[in-house]
Coordinates of C-alpha atoms and ligand atoms in Angstrom, one line a residue:
M1 CA 22.9 -15.6 11.6
R2 CA 21.7 -13.7 14.9
P3 CA 22.4 -14.2 18.4
D4 CA 20.5 -15.4 20.9
V5 CA 21.5 -12.5 23.2
G6 CA 24.0 -9.5 23.0
T7 CA 25.6 -8.2 19.7
Q8 CA 26.5 -10.5 16.8
A9 CA 30.1 -11.0 16.2
Q10 CA 30.4 -9.8 13.3
F11 CA 29.1 -6.5 14.2
K12 CA 32.7 -6.2 16.5
K13 CA 34.3 -4.9 13.4
R14 CA 33.5 -1.0 14.0
K15 CA 31.9 0.7 10.3
P16 CA 32.4 4.3 9.5
P17 CA 28.7 6.1 9.4
A18 CA 27.6 6.3 6.3
T19 CA 26.6 9.1 4.1
Y20 CA 23.4 9.9 2.3
R21 CA 23.1 12.5 -1.2
Y22 CA 20.7 14.1 -1.9
D23 CA 20.2 14.6 -5.2
S24 CA 21.6 18.1 -5.6
S25 CA 19.9 19.1 -9.3
L26 CA 16.6 19.5 -7.0
S27 CA 17.7 22.3 -5.0
P28 CA 18.0 25.3 -4.8
A29 CA 15.7 26.8 -7.6
L30 CA 16.8 27.6 -10.8
D31 CA 16.7 31.6 -10.9
W32 CA 20.7 31.4 -13.0
D33 CA 21.5 34.2 -10.5
G34 CA 25.6 34.6 -10.3
Q35 CA 25.1 33.5 -6.1
N36 CA 23.3 30.4 -7.2
P37 CA 25.1 26.9 -7.7
A38 CA 22.2 26.0 -10.0
R39 CA 24.0 28.4 -12.6
E40 CA 27.1 26.4 -12.2
Q41 CA 25.2 23.0 -12.3
G42 CA 22.8 24.3 -15.3
E43 CA 25.9 24.9 -17.4
K44 CA 27.5 21.9 -16.7
Q45 CA 24.5 19.5 -18.4
L46 CA 24.5 21.8 -21.4
S47 CA 27.9 21.0 -21.8
V48 CA 28.0 17.0 -21.3
I49 CA 24.1 17.7 -23.6
E50 CA 26.8 18.9 -26.3
E51 CA 29.7 17.1 -26.3
N52 CA 27.8 14.1 -26.6
L53 CA 25.6 15.2 -29.2
S54 CA 28.8 16.4 -30.9
V55 CA 30.3 12.2 -30.3
V56 CA 26.7 11.3 -31.7
H57 CA 26.9 13.5 -34.8
R58 CA 30.4 12.4 -35.8
Q59 CA 29.8 9.2 -35.1
L60 CA 27.8 9.2 -37.5
S61 CA 29.0 11.3 -40.3
V62 CA 31.3 8.4 -41.2
E63 CA 30.0 6.7 -44.2
N64 CA 28.9 2.9 -43.1
P65 CA 29.4 3.3 -39.3
S66 CA 30.7 0.0 -37.6
T67 CA 29.1 -1.5 -35.2
E68 CA 31.7 -0.2 -32.1
D69 CA 30.8 3.5 -34.0
L70 CA 26.9 2.7 -33.4
K71 CA 27.5 1.7 -29.7
E72 CA 29.2 4.6 -29.0
A73 CA 27.2 7.0 -30.5
A74 CA 24.2 5.5 -28.4
A75 CA 26.5 5.7 -25.1
S76 CA 26.7 8.9 -25.9
L77 CA 22.7 10.0 -26.6
R78 CA 22.1 8.2 -23.2
Q79 CA 24.6 10.0 -21.2
A80 CA 22.5 13.3 -23.4
E81 CA 19.5 12.0 -22.1
E82 CA 20.5 11.5 -18.5
A83 CA 21.5 15.3 -18.3
T84 CA 18.7 16.7 -20.0
R85 CA 16.5 15.0 -16.9
T86 CA 18.8 17.0 -15.0
L87 CA 18.2 20.2 -16.7
K88 CA 14.5 19.6 -16.8
A89 CA 15.0 18.6 -13.2
L90 CA 16.3 22.5 -12.1
S91 CA 13.5 24.0 -14.1
K92 CA 10.8 22.2 -11.9
P93 CA 9.2 24.1 -9.1
F94 CA 9.6 22.3 -5.7
L95 CA 9.4 23.1 -1.9
N96 CA 12.0 25.0 0.3
W97 CA 12.5 25.3 3.7
A98 CA 14.8 26.5 6.3
G99 CA 18.0 24.2 5.8
K100 CA 17.7 22.0 2.8
A101 CA 19.7 24.0 0.8
E102 CA 22.4 23.2 3.0
R103 CA 21.6 19.4 3.3
L104 CA 22.8 18.2 0.5
S105 CA 24.9 15.2 2.3
F106 CA 23.7 13.6 5.9
D107 CA 25.6 11.2 7.6
V108 CA 24.4 8.7 9.9
P109 CA 26.2 6.4 12.2
T110 CA 26.4 3.4 11.6
L111 CA 25.7 1.0 14.5
P112 CA 25.6 -2.5 15.4
L113 CA 22.2 -4.4 16.8
F114 CA 22.4 -5.4 19.5
V115 CA 19.8 -8.5 20.7
H116 CA 18.0 -7.8 24.2
E117 CA 15.4 -10.6 23.7
R118 CA 14.5 -13.4 22.0
L119 CA 11.0 -14.9 22.1
S120 CA 10.0 -17.8 20.3
T121 CA 6.8 -19.3 19.2
K122 CA 7.6 -22.1 22.7
A123 CA 7.7 -19.2 24.5
I124 CA 4.9 -17.7 22.8
V125 CA 2.8 -21.0 23.2
E126 CA 3.2 -21.4 26.6
T127 CA 1.9 -18.2 27.3
L128 CA -1.5 -19.2 25.7
T129 CA -1.4 -22.0 27.9
S130 CA -1.5 -20.5 31.3
H131 CA -4.8 -18.1 30.3
K132 CA -7.5 -19.3 32.2
R133 CA -9.2 -22.2 31.2
D134 CA -12.4 -20.3 29.8
K135 CA -10.6 -18.2 27.7
Q136 CA -8.7 -21.3 26.2
Q137 CA -12.3 -22.7 25.5
T138 CA -13.6 -20.5 24.1
M139 CA -10.4 -19.8 22.2
F140 CA -10.4 -22.8 20.6
E141 CA -13.5 -22.7 20.0
L142 CA -13.0 -20.0 18.0
F143 CA -10.7 -21.6 15.6
G144 CA -12.3 -25.2 15.5
D145 CA -11.2 -27.0 12.9
P146 CA -11.8 -30.6 13.5
Q147 CA -9.2 -32.3 11.4
H148 CA -6.5 -30.5 13.5
S149 CA -6.1 -31.5 17.3
V150 CA -6.5 -28.8 19.8
T151 CA -2.5 -28.6 20.4
D152 CA -2.2 -28.8 16.7
Q153 CA -4.1 -25.8 16.4
V154 CA -2.0 -24.1 19.2
L155 CA 1.6 -24.9 18.5
R156 CA 0.9 -23.0 14.9
A157 CA 2.6 -20.2 14.5
Y158 CA 4.1 -19.8 10.4
E159 CA 7.9 -20.4 9.6
H160 CA 10.1 -18.4 7.5
R161 CA 12.6 -19.9 5.3
D162 CA 16.1 -19.5 6.5
K163 CA 15.4 -19.5 10.2
W164 CA 13.7 -15.4 9.7
V165 CA 12.5 -13.5 13.0
N166 CA 10.6 -11.1 12.5
R167 CA 12.2 -8.1 15.1
M168 CA 11.1 -5.0 17.3
M169 CA 13.4 -2.2 17.4
L170 CA 14.0 0.4 19.8
G171 CA 16.3 3.2 18.2
D172 CA 16.1 5.9 16.0
S173 CA 14.2 4.9 12.8
L174 CA 17.4 6.6 11.0
A175 CA 20.2 4.8 12.7
V176 CA 18.0 1.6 12.7
M177 CA 17.2 1.9 9.1
N178 CA 20.8 2.1 8.4
S179 CA 22.4 -0.3 10.1
L180 CA 19.5 -2.7 8.4
L181 CA 21.1 -1.9 4.6
H182 CA 24.4 -1.9 6.2
Y183 CA 24.7 -4.3 8.8
E184 CA 22.1 -6.3 7.7
G185 CA 21.9 -6.2 3.7
L186 CA 18.6 -5.7 3.0
G187 CA 19.0 -2.7 0.9
G188 CA 16.1 -3.7 -2.0
H189 CA 14.5 -6.7 0.0
V190 CA 12.2 -5.1 1.3
Q191 CA 8.3 -5.3 -0.1
M192 CA 6.8 -2.8 1.7
I193 CA 6.6 0.0 4.3
Y194 CA 4.3 1.4 6.7
M195 CA 5.0 4.5 8.4
D196 CA 3.3 6.4 10.4
P197 CA 5.0 9.4 11.1
P198 CA 3.9 12.3 14.0
Y199 CA 1.6 14.0 11.9
G200 CA 2.4 17.4 13.0
V201 CA 4.9 19.1 15.3
K202 CA 3.2 19.3 18.5
F203 CA 3.6 16.6 21.5
G204 CA 0.1 14.8 21.3
S205 CA 0.8 14.4 17.3
N206 CA 4.1 12.4 17.7
F207 CA 3.2 9.5 20.7
Q208 CA 1.4 8.6 24.2
P209 CA 4.6 8.8 26.8
F210 CA 2.9 6.9 28.9
V211 CA 1.5 3.2 28.6
R212 CA -1.8 4.3 30.9
K213 CA -3.1 7.2 29.9
R214 CA -4.4 7.5 27.0
D215 CA -5.5 11.3 27.1
V216 CA -2.3 13.6 26.0
S217 CA -2.4 16.7 25.1
H218 CA -1.1 18.9 23.5
N219 CA 2.5 20.5 25.3
D220 CA 1.4 20.2 28.6
D221 CA 3.8 19.5 31.0
E222 CA 2.0 17.1 32.4
D223 CA 2.3 15.0 29.3
M224 CA 5.6 14.9 29.1
T225 CA 8.2 11.9 28.7
R226 CA 10.1 11.3 31.5
E227 CA 12.4 8.7 28.9
P228 CA 15.5 11.3 29.5
E229 CA 16.2 9.9 25.4
M230 CA 12.6 10.6 24.3
V231 CA 13.1 14.2 25.8
Q232 CA 15.7 15.2 23.9
A233 CA 15.1 13.9 20.9
Y234 CA 11.9 15.6 20.8
R235 CA 14.0 18.5 21.4
D236 CA 16.4 18.1 19.0
T237 CA 14.3 16.9 16.1
W238 CA 11.4 19.5 16.2
E239 CA 14.1 22.7 16.9
L240 CA 12.7 25.0 13.8
G241 CA 9.5 23.3 13.5
L242 CA 7.7 22.8 10.7
H243 CA 11.6 22.6 8.9
S244 CA 12.7 20.3 10.7
Y245 CA 9.5 18.2 10.8
L246 CA 10.6 18.5 6.6
T247 CA 14.2 17.8 6.9
Y248 CA 13.4 14.8 9.6
L249 CA 10.9 13.2 7.1
R250 CA 13.2 13.5 3.6
D251 CA 16.3 11.8 5.5
R252 CA 13.7 8.5 6.9
L253 CA 12.2 8.8 3.1
L254 CA 15.6 8.2 1.3
L255 CA 17.0 5.2 2.9
A256 CA 13.3 4.1 3.1
R257 CA 14.0 3.9 -0.7
D258 CA 16.6 2.6 -0.7
L259 CA 15.4 -0.5 1.4
L260 CA 12.8 -0.7 -0.6
A261 CA 12.5 -3.7 -3.6
P262 CA 12.1 -2.8 -6.9
S263 CA 8.3 -3.8 -7.0
G264 CA 7.8 -2.5 -3.7
S265 CA 5.6 0.0 -2.3
I266 CA 5.3 2.5 0.6
F267 CA 2.5 3.8 2.3
V268 CA 2.7 7.1 4.8
Q269 CA 0.0 8.5 6.6
I270 CA -0.6 11.9 6.9
S271 CA -3.7 14.0 8.3
D272 CA -4.8 16.6 5.9
E273 CA -2.1 19.5 8.3
N274 CA 1.1 18.6 6.6
L275 CA -0.8 16.3 3.5
H276 CA 0.4 19.0 0.8
H277 CA 4.0 18.9 2.0
V278 CA 4.5 15.1 2.4
K279 CA 3.4 14.4 -1.4
E280 CA 6.5 17.1 -2.3
L281 CA 8.6 15.5 -0.7
M282 CA 7.6 12.1 -2.1
D283 CA 7.1 12.8 -5.1
E284 CA 10.5 14.3 -4.5
T285 CA 12.5 10.9 -2.6
F286 CA 10.4 8.6 -5.2
G287 CA 9.9 10.1 -8.0
H288 CA 6.2 12.1 -9.6
E289 CA 5.9 8.9 -11.7
N290 CA 5.8 6.3 -8.9
Y291 CA 3.2 8.1 -6.8
S292 CA 0.0 5.5 -7.0
A293 CA -2.6 7.1 -5.5
I294 CA -3.3 9.0 -2.3
L295 CA -5.6 6.9 -0.2
A296 CA -9.1 8.9 2.0
F297 CA -9.6 6.9 4.9
T298 CA -12.4 8.3 7.6
K299 CA -11.6 7.7 11.3
A300 CA -13.9 8.2 14.4
A301 CA -15.2 11.1 14.6
S302 CA -14.6 12.1 18.2
G303 CA -13.7 15.3 19.5
L304 CA -13.2 16.3 15.8
E305 CA -15.9 19.6 15.8
S306 CA -14.4 23.4 16.5
V307 CA -16.2 26.7 16.4
S308 CA -14.5 28.0 13.1
R309 CA -13.7 24.7 11.3
I310 CA -15.9 22.2 9.7
A311 CA -15.4 18.6 11.7
S312 CA -12.7 16.7 9.8
R313 CA -13.3 13.0 9.1
M314 CA -10.7 11.5 6.6
D315 CA -6.9 10.8 7.3
Y316 CA -4.3 9.8 4.1
L317 CA -2.4 7.6 2.6
L318 CA -0.1 8.2 0.8
W319 CA 1.7 5.5 -2.0
Y320 CA 4.9 5.9 -4.0
A321 CA 6.1 2.6 -6.2
R322 CA 9.8 1.9 -5.5
D323 CA 9.2 1.5 -9.7
V324 CA 6.3 2.0 -11.2
A325 CA 6.6 -0.2 -13.9
R326 CA 7.7 -3.4 -12.0
V327 CA 5.4 -2.3 -8.7
R328 CA 3.4 -5.5 -7.5
Y329 CA -0.7 -4.6 -6.8
A330 CA -3.3 -6.9 -6.1
P331 CA -6.7 -5.2 -5.9
L332 CA -9.3 -6.1 -3.9
F333 CA -12.7 -6.7 -3.9
E334 CA -15.9 -5.3 -2.0
K335 CA -18.8 -6.9 -2.0
R336 CA -21.4 -5.4 -3.6
D337 CA -24.4 -5.5 -1.0
D338 CA -26.9 -3.9 -2.8
P339 CA -28.1 -3.5 -6.6
I340 CA -29.6 -0.9 -6.7
D341 CA -27.0 1.6 -4.9
S342 CA -24.7 0.1 -7.5
G343 CA -26.6 1.5 -10.4
F344 CA -28.7 -1.5 -11.2
T345 CA -31.4 -0.2 -12.1
L346 CA -33.8 -2.4 -14.2
I347 CA -34.6 -6.2 -13.7
E348 CA -35.4 -9.0 -15.7
L349 CA -38.7 -10.9 -14.8
P350 CA -39.2 -15.2 -15.0
D351 CA -41.2 -14.9 -18.4
G352 CA -37.7 -12.8 -19.5
T353 CA -39.3 -9.0 -20.1
V354 CA -36.8 -6.3 -18.9
R355 CA -38.0 -3.5 -17.5
A356 CA -36.7 -0.2 -15.1
L357 CA -37.6 -0.6 -11.3
S358 CA -41.1 1.3 -10.2
R359 CA -40.1 4.6 -7.9
E360 CA -41.7 2.6 -5.2
E361 CA -39.5 -0.4 -6.1
K362 CA -36.3 1.2 -5.8
D363 CA -36.5 3.0 -2.5
G364 CA -38.7 -0.2 -0.8
R365 CA -42.0 0.8 -0.4
A366 CA -42.7 -2.3 -3.0
P367 CA -41.8 -5.4 -2.9
M368 CA -39.4 -7.3 -6.1
P369 CA -41.6 -9.7 -7.9
E370 CA -40.5 -13.2 -6.8
G371 CA -37.8 -14.5 -9.1
S372 CA -36.5 -11.6 -10.5
K373 CA -33.0 -10.3 -11.9
F374 CA -31.9 -7.2 -11.0
L375 CA -29.8 -5.9 -14.2
M376 CA -27.8 -3.0 -16.1
S377 CA -27.2 -2.6 -19.9
V378 CA -23.8 -1.3 -20.8
L379 CA -22.6 0.0 -23.9
M380 CA -21.1 -2.7 -26.2
T381 CA -18.9 0.0 -28.3
K382 CA -15.8 1.8 -27.3
P383 CA -14.4 4.3 -28.4
G384 CA -10.6 3.0 -29.6
P385 CA -10.5 1.3 -32.9
G386 CA -12.3 -1.9 -33.0
S387 CA -14.6 -3.8 -35.4
K388 CA -16.9 -2.0 -38.1
Y389 CA -20.1 -4.0 -39.0
Q390 CA -23.8 -4.3 -38.9
V391 CA -25.7 -6.1 -36.5
E392 CA -29.1 -7.3 -37.0
F393 CA -31.0 -7.9 -34.1
K394 CA -34.3 -8.2 -33.4
G395 CA -35.9 -7.3 -37.5
R396 CA -33.8 -3.6 -37.2
V397 CA -30.4 -3.5 -38.1
Y398 CA -27.5 -1.5 -35.7
D399 CA -24.2 -0.1 -36.5
S400 CA -21.6 1.0 -34.2
G401 CA -21.5 5.0 -35.4
R402 CA -18.1 6.7 -34.8
R403 CA -16.8 4.7 -32.2
W404 CA -16.3 1.0 -33.0
W405 CA -17.9 -2.5 -31.7
G406 CA -16.0 -4.3 -28.6
T407 CA -16.7 -8.0 -30.1
T408 CA -15.8 -9.1 -33.1
Q409 CA -19.1 -10.3 -35.5
E410 CA -18.5 -13.7 -34.2
G411 CA -18.7 -12.6 -30.7
M412 CA -21.6 -10.6 -31.2
Q413 CA -23.4 -13.3 -32.1
Q414 CA -22.2 -15.7 -29.6
V415 CA -23.7 -12.4 -27.0
I416 CA -27.0 -12.6 -28.7
R417 CA -27.2 -16.1 -28.8
A418 CA -26.8 -16.1 -25.0
N419 CA -29.3 -13.8 -24.5
R420 CA -27.3 -10.8 -23.3
V421 CA -28.5 -8.3 -25.3
I422 CA -31.3 -5.5 -25.0
A423 CA -32.9 -2.6 -27.8
T424 CA -32.8 0.6 -26.5
E425 CA -34.3 3.3 -28.9
N426 CA -31.2 3.7 -31.3
S427 CA -27.9 1.0 -30.2
I428 CA -28.2 -2.5 -28.7
R429 CA -26.8 -2.4 -25.3
F430 CA -24.6 -5.3 -23.3
I431 CA -27.0 -7.3 -20.3
K432 CA -24.8 -6.6 -17.2
Y433 CA -26.3 -8.9 -13.9
F434 CA -25.8 -8.4 -10.4
D435 CA -24.8 -12.0 -10.1
D436 CA -22.3 -11.4 -12.9
F437 CA -20.0 -11.1 -10.2
Q438 CA -21.2 -9.7 -6.9
F439 CA -18.1 -7.5 -5.9
K440 CA -16.3 -4.1 -7.1
S441 CA -12.7 -3.1 -6.8
L442 CA -12.1 -0.6 -3.9
S443 CA -11.3 2.9 -5.0
N444 CA -9.1 5.1 -3.1
L445 CA -11.4 6.0 -0.7
W446 CA -12.3 3.6 2.5
D447 CA -15.4 4.7 4.3
G448 CA -16.7 2.8 7.8
L449 CA -13.4 2.1 8.6
G450 CA -13.4 3.9 12.3
G451 CA -10.4 4.2 14.5
A452 CA -9.1 1.1 16.0
A453 CA -11.4 -1.0 18.1
D454 CA -10.1 -1.1 21.1
P455 CA -7.1 1.0 20.8
V456 CA -4.3 0.5 23.2
Y457 CA -2.1 3.4 22.1
V458 CA -3.8 7.1 21.4
V459 CA -2.4 7.3 18.6
Q460 CA -2.9 4.0 16.9
T461 CA -4.0 2.9 13.1
S462 CA -7.2 0.5 12.2
P463 CA -5.7 -2.3 11.3
E464 CA -8.3 -2.8 8.0
V465 CA -6.9 0.1 7.1
I466 CA -2.5 -1.6 7.1
K467 CA -4.0 -5.0 6.3
R468 CA -5.5 -3.7 2.8
C469 CA -2.6 -2.2 1.8
I470 CA -0.5 -4.9 2.4
L471 CA -3.0 -7.3 0.6
M472 CA -2.6 -5.0 -2.1
T473 CA 1.5 -4.5 -2.4
T474 CA 2.7 -7.9 -0.7
D475 CA 2.4 -11.6 -1.2
P476 CA 2.4 -14.3 1.8
G477 CA 6.4 -14.3 2.9
D478 CA 7.0 -10.8 1.7
L479 CA 8.7 -8.6 4.4
V480 CA 7.4 -5.3 6.3
I481 CA 8.7 -2.9 7.5
D482 CA 7.0 -0.3 9.3
P483 CA 9.5 2.5 11.2
T484 CA 7.1 3.9 13.1
C485 CA 5.9 0.8 15.4
G486 CA 3.3 3.4 18.1
S487 CA 1.1 0.1 19.2
G488 CA 2.4 -2.2 16.7
T489 CA -0.4 -2.5 14.4
T490 CA 1.7 -3.3 11.1
A491 CA 3.1 -6.2 13.3
Y492 CA 0.4 -7.4 14.7
V493 CA -1.5 -7.6 10.7
A494 CA 1.7 -8.7 9.1
E495 CA 1.9 -11.9 11.4
Q496 CA -1.8 -12.7 11.0
W497 CA -1.1 -12.5 6.7
G498 CA 2.0 -14.5 6.7
R499 CA 4.0 -11.6 6.4
R500 CA 7.1 -11.2 7.4
W501 CA 8.5 -8.1 9.5
I502 CA 10.9 -5.9 11.0
T503 CA 8.8 -2.4 13.6
I504 CA 10.9 -0.1 14.6
D505 CA 10.5 3.0 17.3
T506 CA 12.4 5.5 19.5
S507 CA 10.5 5.1 22.6
R508 CA 9.9 2.5 25.2
V509 CA 6.4 3.0 25.7
P510 CA 5.2 2.5 22.4
L511 CA 7.1 -0.8 22.0
A512 CA 6.0 -2.0 25.6
L513 CA 2.7 -2.4 24.4
A514 CA 3.6 -3.5 20.7
R515 CA 5.2 -6.2 22.2
Q516 CA 1.8 -7.6 25.2
R517 CA -0.1 -6.6 21.9
L518 CA 1.6 -9.2 20.0
L519 CA 2.6 -11.7 23.0
T520 CA -1.1 -11.6 24.1
A521 CA -2.4 -11.8 20.2
T522 CA -3.9 -15.0 18.3
F523 CA -5.1 -15.3 15.0
P524 CA -6.4 -17.7 12.1
W525 CA -4.2 -20.1 10.7
Y526 CA -4.5 -20.2 6.7
E527 CA -3.9 -23.0 4.8
L528 CA -0.2 -23.3 2.7
K529 CA -0.2 -24.0 -0.4
D530 CA 3.7 -25.7 0.1
E531 CA 4.3 -26.2 3.2
P532 CA 7.5 -27.4 3.5
R533 CA 8.2 -23.3 2.2
G534 CA 5.8 -21.8 4.7
P535 CA 4.1 -18.9 3.7
A536 CA 6.4 -17.8 0.5
G537 CA 4.6 -20.8 -1.3
G538 CA 1.0 -18.8 -1.0
F539 CA -1.9 -19.4 0.7
V540 CA -4.8 -22.2 -0.6
Y541 CA -8.1 -20.5 -2.3
V542 CA -11.2 -22.5 -3.1
R543 CA -14.5 -21.2 -4.2
K544 CA -17.3 -22.2 -1.6
Q545 CA -21.2 -20.5 -2.0
N546 CA -23.7 -20.2 1.0
K547 CA -26.6 -21.5 1.1
K548 CA -27.9 -18.0 -0.6
G549 CA -26.6 -19.1 -3.6
E550 CA -23.1 -16.3 -2.3
E551 CA -19.8 -16.1 -3.2
T552 CA -18.1 -16.9 0.3
G553 CA -15.2 -18.1 -1.1
G554 CA -11.5 -16.6 -2.2
I555 CA -12.1 -17.8 -5.8
V556 CA -15.2 -16.2 -7.5
P557 CA -16.7 -15.8 -10.8
H558 CA -16.6 -13.4 -13.1
V559 CA -18.9 -13.2 -16.1
T560 CA -18.7 -10.2 -19.0
L561 CA -18.4 -9.2 -21.9
E562 CA -15.6 -11.3 -23.3
S563 CA -15.8 -14.4 -21.4
I564 CA -19.7 -15.2 -23.4
A565 CA -18.3 -13.2 -26.6
N566 CA -15.6 -15.4 -26.8
N567 CA -18.0 -18.3 -25.2
E568 CA -15.7 -19.1 -22.5
P569 CA -15.8 -20.3 -18.5
P570 CA -15.9 -17.3 -16.5
K571 CA -12.8 -15.9 -15.9
E572 CA -11.5 -16.4 -12.0
E573 CA -10.8 -13.8 -9.8
V574 CA -8.9 -14.6 -6.4
L575 CA -9.8 -12.7 -3.1
V576 CA -6.8 -12.3 -1.8
D577 CA -8.2 -11.4 1.5
R578 CA -9.8 -14.9 1.4
P579 CA -7.4 -17.6 1.8
Ligands
LIG601 C1 1.8 7.9 15.5 S1 2.5 6.8 16.2 C2 2.4 5.5 15.1 C3 1.1 4.7 15.9 C4 1.1 3.1 14.9 N1 0.9 3.1 13.6 C5 -0.1 2.4 15.6 O1 -1.1 1.9 14.8 O2 -0.2 2.2 17.1 C6 4.3 7.2 16.2 C7 4.9 7.2 16.3 O3 6.3 6.9 15.8 C8 7.6 6.9 17.0 N2 8.8 8.1 16.9 C9 8.8 9.3 16.3 N3 10.0 9.5 15.4 C10 10.3 8.1 15.8 C11 11.9 8.0 14.9 N4 12.7 9.0 15.0 N5 12.0 6.7 14.8 C12 11.7 6.0 15.6 N6 10.4 5.6 15.8 C13 9.9 7.2 16.1 C14 6.5 7.9 17.9 O4 7.3 7.3 19.6 C15 5.6 7.1 17.8 O5 5.1 5.8 18.7

């Protein structure tokens, strides 16, 4: 659909600006005085409820109501419920700031997109082949795959269905997202949005104005950009400080929501300074029920100390689903390195005896007995209703006490036969070996990532952070948008993982850095399940083990109490980050 360069033919027809409206019930507050519009709104909702309930009463009071009557009553009930929800929202606390109450709607110009430059895979390959010979050599070795010839390896790039092209766009995210909605029809088609807006209103927290200068200080003329439109944008955007910042973000979040697919997710990266405000905004825009998590990740610990405050090492991601009931989520797993740190503090000796580790063994002063296996014992009962029966084990009889057994009676016998039960003083417990599953699912604390290695941009995000967000919430071939491109980390990671991407920035400096970064990047190639469908058909995952018996592939077995009780082969877990 897109021309090589220039404006698309269909864009020639001008479109009027698009108007976006906020849910007026969310502001201002419910404080029933004469001047407050909330009073009027509240009264209106109350009358909607009354009217609809009277319809319900009328329809249901007739003898033998017809299907039509019942349908009408149900529709009226739904309307009454909707009005109740609106009324409830009026009474919830919310964040207010200067200008919010007045901004119940805003217009965004609906601008056509202009294609400035088009780069094909061929052009990128030419760039690659013009690299120095020695550089090429290491590159080929790095991706050495005897099945493919050298040219084959270099020439491979993911091709998406319908000749989709990824895009880097210069412009204000608000206007560009509006164009994506109204000219490109992308509303409801974006699987994930990663947004890393300025952390606050200070100049240095926004972006880096020069390509070569990386130490940007706040409010210093020296560090002011020379791009006139940036100076203008900077002044306009932050005129009222934090108040403007909140308006700026809320508007963009509203458009981001319209772009998201029903199963989509949005991540907003922010520091502790404004985390609480941004969460309020996102609760308002996406609904508190769609809140998924606050992810905390550590950043590089440099220059963060101060005489009056403790050093800050965390940045945060606010994750909201477009609709929590339909969200796409693949858990990520991390390898457990140390059994003892993971709580496996019992060992089974080769003769079958189980004992606790000695203090010396725990702190590494004494070696582990040869051939021993790490294990922990876990409860076999659960709090909710299940089975209650008596179990005989090694001459003693056990019951589930006030709780319920987690398996059937037959399953329990199976677990005993598999030598997976251990008796403690008053109960029996399940033996879980470290080797049953050498992984643990990732939590919301992401430690040890540091900042971006060798950053090109002063506010560059670590690719690992964005990689995790992409892998958790998207499939290969899905569309990812970053309206705050910066040095293009989202595009970079999305490209590697076969996701389609669009990235936007108002400033030429970061876009120039991102363009360079993407054009000179090389990535591993993941085998596709269905080559003609491209990445959308999915990647291939296989089970692999190294000489030590450690699972190194993308499919790993997961032995559980359930699989043993049911005498089934272990469950297979897919580690999506290991195609
Ligand atoms: C914190 S940086 C993003 C850094 C990025 N995550 C990376 O890894 O490099 C924020 C970026 O948003 C851009 N930006 C700020 N306001 C914008 C707007 N209204 N529209 C588009 N981009 C904007 C800035 O120019 C800056 O490059």
